[in-house]
Coordinates of C-alpha atoms in Angstrom, one line a residue:
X98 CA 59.5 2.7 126.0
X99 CA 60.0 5.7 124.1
X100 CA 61.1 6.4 120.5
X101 CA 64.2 7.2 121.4
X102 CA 65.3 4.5 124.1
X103 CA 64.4 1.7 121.0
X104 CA 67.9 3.2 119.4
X105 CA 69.8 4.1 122.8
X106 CA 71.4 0.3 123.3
X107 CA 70.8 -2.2 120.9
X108 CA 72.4 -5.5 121.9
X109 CA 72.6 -7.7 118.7
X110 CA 72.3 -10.7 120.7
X111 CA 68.7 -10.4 121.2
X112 CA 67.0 -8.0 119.0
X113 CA 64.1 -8.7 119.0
X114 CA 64.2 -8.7 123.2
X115 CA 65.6 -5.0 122.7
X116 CA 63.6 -3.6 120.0
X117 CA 60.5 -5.2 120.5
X118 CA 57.7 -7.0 118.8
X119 CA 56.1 -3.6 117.7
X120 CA 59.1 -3.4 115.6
X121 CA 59.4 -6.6 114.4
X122 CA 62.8 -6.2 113.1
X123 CA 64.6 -9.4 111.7
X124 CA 68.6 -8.9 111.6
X125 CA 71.0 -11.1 109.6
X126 CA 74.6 -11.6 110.9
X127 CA 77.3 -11.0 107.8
X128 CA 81.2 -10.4 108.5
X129 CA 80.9 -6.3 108.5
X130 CA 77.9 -6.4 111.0
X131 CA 74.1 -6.5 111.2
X132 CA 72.1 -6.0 108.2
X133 CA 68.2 -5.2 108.6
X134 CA 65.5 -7.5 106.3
X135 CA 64.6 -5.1 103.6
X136 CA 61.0 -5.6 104.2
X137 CA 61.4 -3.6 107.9
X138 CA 62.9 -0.6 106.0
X139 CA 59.4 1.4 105.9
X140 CA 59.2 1.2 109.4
X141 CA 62.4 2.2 110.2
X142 CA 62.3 5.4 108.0
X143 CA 59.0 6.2 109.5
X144 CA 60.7 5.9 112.7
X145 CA 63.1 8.2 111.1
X146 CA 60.7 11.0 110.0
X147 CA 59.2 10.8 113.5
X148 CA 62.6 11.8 114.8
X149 CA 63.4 14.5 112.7
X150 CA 60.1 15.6 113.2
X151 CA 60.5 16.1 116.7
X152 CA 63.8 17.5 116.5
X153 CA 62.8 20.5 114.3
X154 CA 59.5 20.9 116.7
X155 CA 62.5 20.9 119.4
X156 CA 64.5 23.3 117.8
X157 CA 61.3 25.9 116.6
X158 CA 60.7 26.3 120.3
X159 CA 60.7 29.8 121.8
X160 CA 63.0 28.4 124.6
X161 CA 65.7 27.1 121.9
X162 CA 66.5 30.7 121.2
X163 CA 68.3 30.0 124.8
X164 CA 70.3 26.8 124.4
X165 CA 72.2 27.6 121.2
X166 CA 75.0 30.4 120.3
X167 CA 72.4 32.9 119.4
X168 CA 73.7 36.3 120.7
X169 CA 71.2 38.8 119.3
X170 CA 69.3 41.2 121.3
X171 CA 66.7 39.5 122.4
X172 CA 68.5 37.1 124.1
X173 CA 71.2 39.3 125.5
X174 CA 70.1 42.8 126.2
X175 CA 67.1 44.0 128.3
X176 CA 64.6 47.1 127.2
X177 CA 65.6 50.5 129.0
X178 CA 62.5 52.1 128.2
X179 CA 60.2 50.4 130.8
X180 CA 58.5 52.9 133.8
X181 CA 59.6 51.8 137.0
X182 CA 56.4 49.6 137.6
X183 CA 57.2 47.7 134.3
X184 CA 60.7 47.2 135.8
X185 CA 59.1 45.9 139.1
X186 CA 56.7 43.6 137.4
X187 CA 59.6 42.3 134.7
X188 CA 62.4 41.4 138.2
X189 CA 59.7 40.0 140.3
X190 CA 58.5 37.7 137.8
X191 CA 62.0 36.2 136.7
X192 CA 62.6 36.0 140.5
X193 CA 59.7 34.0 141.0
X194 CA 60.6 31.7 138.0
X195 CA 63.7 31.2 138.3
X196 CA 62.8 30.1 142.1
X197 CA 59.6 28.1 141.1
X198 CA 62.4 26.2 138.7
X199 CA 64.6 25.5 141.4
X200 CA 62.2 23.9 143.8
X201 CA 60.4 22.3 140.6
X202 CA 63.6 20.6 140.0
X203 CA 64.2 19.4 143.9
X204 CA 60.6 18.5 144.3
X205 CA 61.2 15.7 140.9
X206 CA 65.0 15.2 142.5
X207 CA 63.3 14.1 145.7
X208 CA 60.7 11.8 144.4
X209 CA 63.2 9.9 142.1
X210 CA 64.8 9.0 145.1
X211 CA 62.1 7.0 146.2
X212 CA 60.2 5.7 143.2
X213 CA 63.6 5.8 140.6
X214 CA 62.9 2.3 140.2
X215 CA 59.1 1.9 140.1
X216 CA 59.1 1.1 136.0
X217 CA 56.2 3.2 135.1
X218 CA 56.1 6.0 137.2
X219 CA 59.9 6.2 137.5
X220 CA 60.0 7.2 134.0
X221 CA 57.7 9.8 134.1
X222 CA 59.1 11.9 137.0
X223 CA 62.7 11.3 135.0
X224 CA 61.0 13.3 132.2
X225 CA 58.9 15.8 133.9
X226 CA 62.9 16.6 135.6
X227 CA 64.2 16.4 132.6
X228 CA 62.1 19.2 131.4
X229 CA 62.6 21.6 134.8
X230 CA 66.3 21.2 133.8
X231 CA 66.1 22.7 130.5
X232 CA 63.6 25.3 132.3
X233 CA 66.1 26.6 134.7
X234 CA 68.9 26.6 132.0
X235 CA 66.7 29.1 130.6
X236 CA 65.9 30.8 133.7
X237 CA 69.3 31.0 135.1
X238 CA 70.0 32.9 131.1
X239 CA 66.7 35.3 131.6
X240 CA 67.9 36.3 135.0
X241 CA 71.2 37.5 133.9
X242 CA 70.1 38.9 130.5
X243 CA 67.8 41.6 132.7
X244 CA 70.0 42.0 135.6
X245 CA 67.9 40.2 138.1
X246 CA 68.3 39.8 141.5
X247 CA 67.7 35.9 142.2
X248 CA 65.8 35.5 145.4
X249 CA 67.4 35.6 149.0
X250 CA 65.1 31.8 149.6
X251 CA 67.0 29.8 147.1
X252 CA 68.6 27.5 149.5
X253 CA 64.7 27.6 151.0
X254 CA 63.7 26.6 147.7
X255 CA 65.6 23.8 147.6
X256 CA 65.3 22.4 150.7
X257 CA 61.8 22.8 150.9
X258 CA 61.2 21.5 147.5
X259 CA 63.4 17.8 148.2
X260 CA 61.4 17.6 151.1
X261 CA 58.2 17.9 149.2
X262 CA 58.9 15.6 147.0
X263 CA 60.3 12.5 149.0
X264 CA 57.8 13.2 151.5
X265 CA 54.8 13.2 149.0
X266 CA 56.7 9.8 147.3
X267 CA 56.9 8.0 150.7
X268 CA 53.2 8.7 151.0
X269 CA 53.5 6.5 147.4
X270 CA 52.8 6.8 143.7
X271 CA 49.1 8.9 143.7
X272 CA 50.2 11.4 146.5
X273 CA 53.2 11.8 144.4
X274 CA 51.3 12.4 141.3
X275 CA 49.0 14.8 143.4
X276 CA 51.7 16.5 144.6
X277 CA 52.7 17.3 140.7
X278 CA 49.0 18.5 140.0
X279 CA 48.2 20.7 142.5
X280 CA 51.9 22.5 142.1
X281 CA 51.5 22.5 138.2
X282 CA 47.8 23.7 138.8
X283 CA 49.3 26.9 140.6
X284 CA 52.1 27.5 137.9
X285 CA 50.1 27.5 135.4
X286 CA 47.4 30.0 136.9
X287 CA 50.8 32.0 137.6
X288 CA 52.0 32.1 134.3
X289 CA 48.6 32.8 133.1
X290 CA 48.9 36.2 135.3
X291 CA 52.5 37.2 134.3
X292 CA 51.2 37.4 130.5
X293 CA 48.7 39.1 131.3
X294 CA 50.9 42.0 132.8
X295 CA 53.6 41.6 130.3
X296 CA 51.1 42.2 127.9
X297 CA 50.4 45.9 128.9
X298 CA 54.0 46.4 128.1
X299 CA 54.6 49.4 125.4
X300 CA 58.3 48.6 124.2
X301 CA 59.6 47.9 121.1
X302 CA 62.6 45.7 122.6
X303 CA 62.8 41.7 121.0
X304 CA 62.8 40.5 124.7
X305 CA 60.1 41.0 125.9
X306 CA 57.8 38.8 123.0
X307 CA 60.5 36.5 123.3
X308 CA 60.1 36.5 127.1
X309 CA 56.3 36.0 126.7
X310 CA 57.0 33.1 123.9
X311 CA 58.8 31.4 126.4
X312 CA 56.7 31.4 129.1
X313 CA 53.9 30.7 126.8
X314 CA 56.4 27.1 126.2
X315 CA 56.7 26.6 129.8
X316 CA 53.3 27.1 130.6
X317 CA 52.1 24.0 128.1
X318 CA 54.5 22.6 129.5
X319 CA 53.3 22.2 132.9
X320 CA 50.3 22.2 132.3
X321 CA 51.2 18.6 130.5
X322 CA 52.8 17.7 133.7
X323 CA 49.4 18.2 135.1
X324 CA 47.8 16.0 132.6
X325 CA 50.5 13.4 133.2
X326 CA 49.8 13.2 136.7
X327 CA 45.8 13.4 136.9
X328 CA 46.4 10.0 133.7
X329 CA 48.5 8.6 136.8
X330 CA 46.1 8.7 139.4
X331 CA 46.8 11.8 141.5
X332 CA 43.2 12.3 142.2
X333 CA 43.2 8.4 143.7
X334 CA 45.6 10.1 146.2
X335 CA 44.8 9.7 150.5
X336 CA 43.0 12.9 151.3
X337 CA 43.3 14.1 147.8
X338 CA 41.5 17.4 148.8
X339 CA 43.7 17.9 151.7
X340 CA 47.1 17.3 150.1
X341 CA 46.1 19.7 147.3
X342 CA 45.3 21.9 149.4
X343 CA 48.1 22.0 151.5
X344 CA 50.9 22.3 148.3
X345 CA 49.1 24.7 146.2
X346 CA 48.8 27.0 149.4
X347 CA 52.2 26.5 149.8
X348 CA 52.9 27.2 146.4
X349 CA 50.9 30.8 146.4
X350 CA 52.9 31.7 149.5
X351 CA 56.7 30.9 147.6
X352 CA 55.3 33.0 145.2
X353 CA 54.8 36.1 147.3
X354 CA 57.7 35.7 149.2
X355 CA 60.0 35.2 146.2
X356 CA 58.4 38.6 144.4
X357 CA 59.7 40.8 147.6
X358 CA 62.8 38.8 148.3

């Protein structure tokens, strides 16, 4: 249980069943409510800290720039004095994002249908989505910002991500996980590369270290998926080697297709 499900529903019929031991929180029943022993109050604010801790980390983020009402021009305007290979390099690689965050996305949405209620790994795909949400919401905002074309295989995407991912579930909970690391594996040598070329960009425009910020974000990012799912057993997987193979291949090859179309 996480931080923030201890606060999500707290039933003041059983406490101590809903917070937990760890907490060891004693409530007293008065007229106006529940009141909390005093001696629990330095827990509770340390709780307290933690949270606005994270929530300024949250906000600090490169991608944040994105998901509030900031309208200044690195979020809304593209740079107009990139050569024609710049210009290549900047639409392929938003195409290919923006597509490697819609099948990221279908791949989670297919394996929550089969292991949604498996109590520990259940919650781990949940937040590994979770995250691919917030990266298309991006996405979906980069690709409009620099006048993108979105790729032609979105529908693909889709399809052939949900398939991956129930049929990787079915296999059960390691193949699953392997599924996750040998896909994160590839995305993160890919975003890796992109830097790399954004890098030898010579323009003074916001967006493009934004840009770079950001997929700088969603690289740790997956990469931390990766670590999730090698902690979960992904290398414990049937024909590990095989399986890996088989995804990250497949992986490479969206990635070429989605650049041209």
């Amino acid at each position: 249980m996480g931080i923030f499900d201890k606060f999500r529903k707290i039933d003041t019929s059983d406490t101590q069943g809903v917070l937990g031991p760890d907490l060891a929180v004693l409530v007293s029943y008065t007229a106006t409510g529940v009141q909390l022993s005093p001696t629990n109050f330095r827990q509770l604010d340390a709780m307290t800290k933690s949270i606005r801790t994270l929530t300024t980390v949250a906000k600090s983020l490169p991608s944040a720039a994105y998901l509030g009402h900031n309208n200044g021009p690195a979020v809304v305007s593209t740079p107009h004095d990139l050569t024609d290979a710049q210009r290549s390099i900047l639409d392929s690689a938003l195409r290919v994002d923006q597509a490697g965050e819609i099948a990221a996305n279908y791949i989670y949405k297919g394996q929550l249908a089969v292991l949604g209620r498996d109590r520990k790994v259940g919650p781990l795909i949940q937040e590994m989505w979770d995250q691919e949400k917030k990266h298309l919401v991006v996405m979906d905002k980069l690709q409009v910002q620099h006048n993108v074309r979105p790729t032609v295989l979105s529908e693909v995407a889709k399809a052939a991500g949900f398939g991956l991912g129930v049929v990787t579930a079915l296999m059960g909970k390691e193949a699953a996980m392997a599924c996750t690391e040998a896909v994160e594996t590839v995305i993160g040598e890919h975003y890796d590369d992109q830097l790399k070329e954004l890098d030898s960009f010579q323009t003074s425009h916001p967006s493009v270290p934004l840009l770079k910020s950001v997929i700088r974000e969603f690289r740790d990012d997956e990469l931390e998926h990766l670590d999730i799912a090698v902690v979960n057993h992904s290398q414990r997987a049937p024909a590990h080697a095989l399986l890996s193979s088989v995804v990250g291949g497949g992986c490479k090859i969206a990635i070429e297709l989605c650049k041209r179309f």
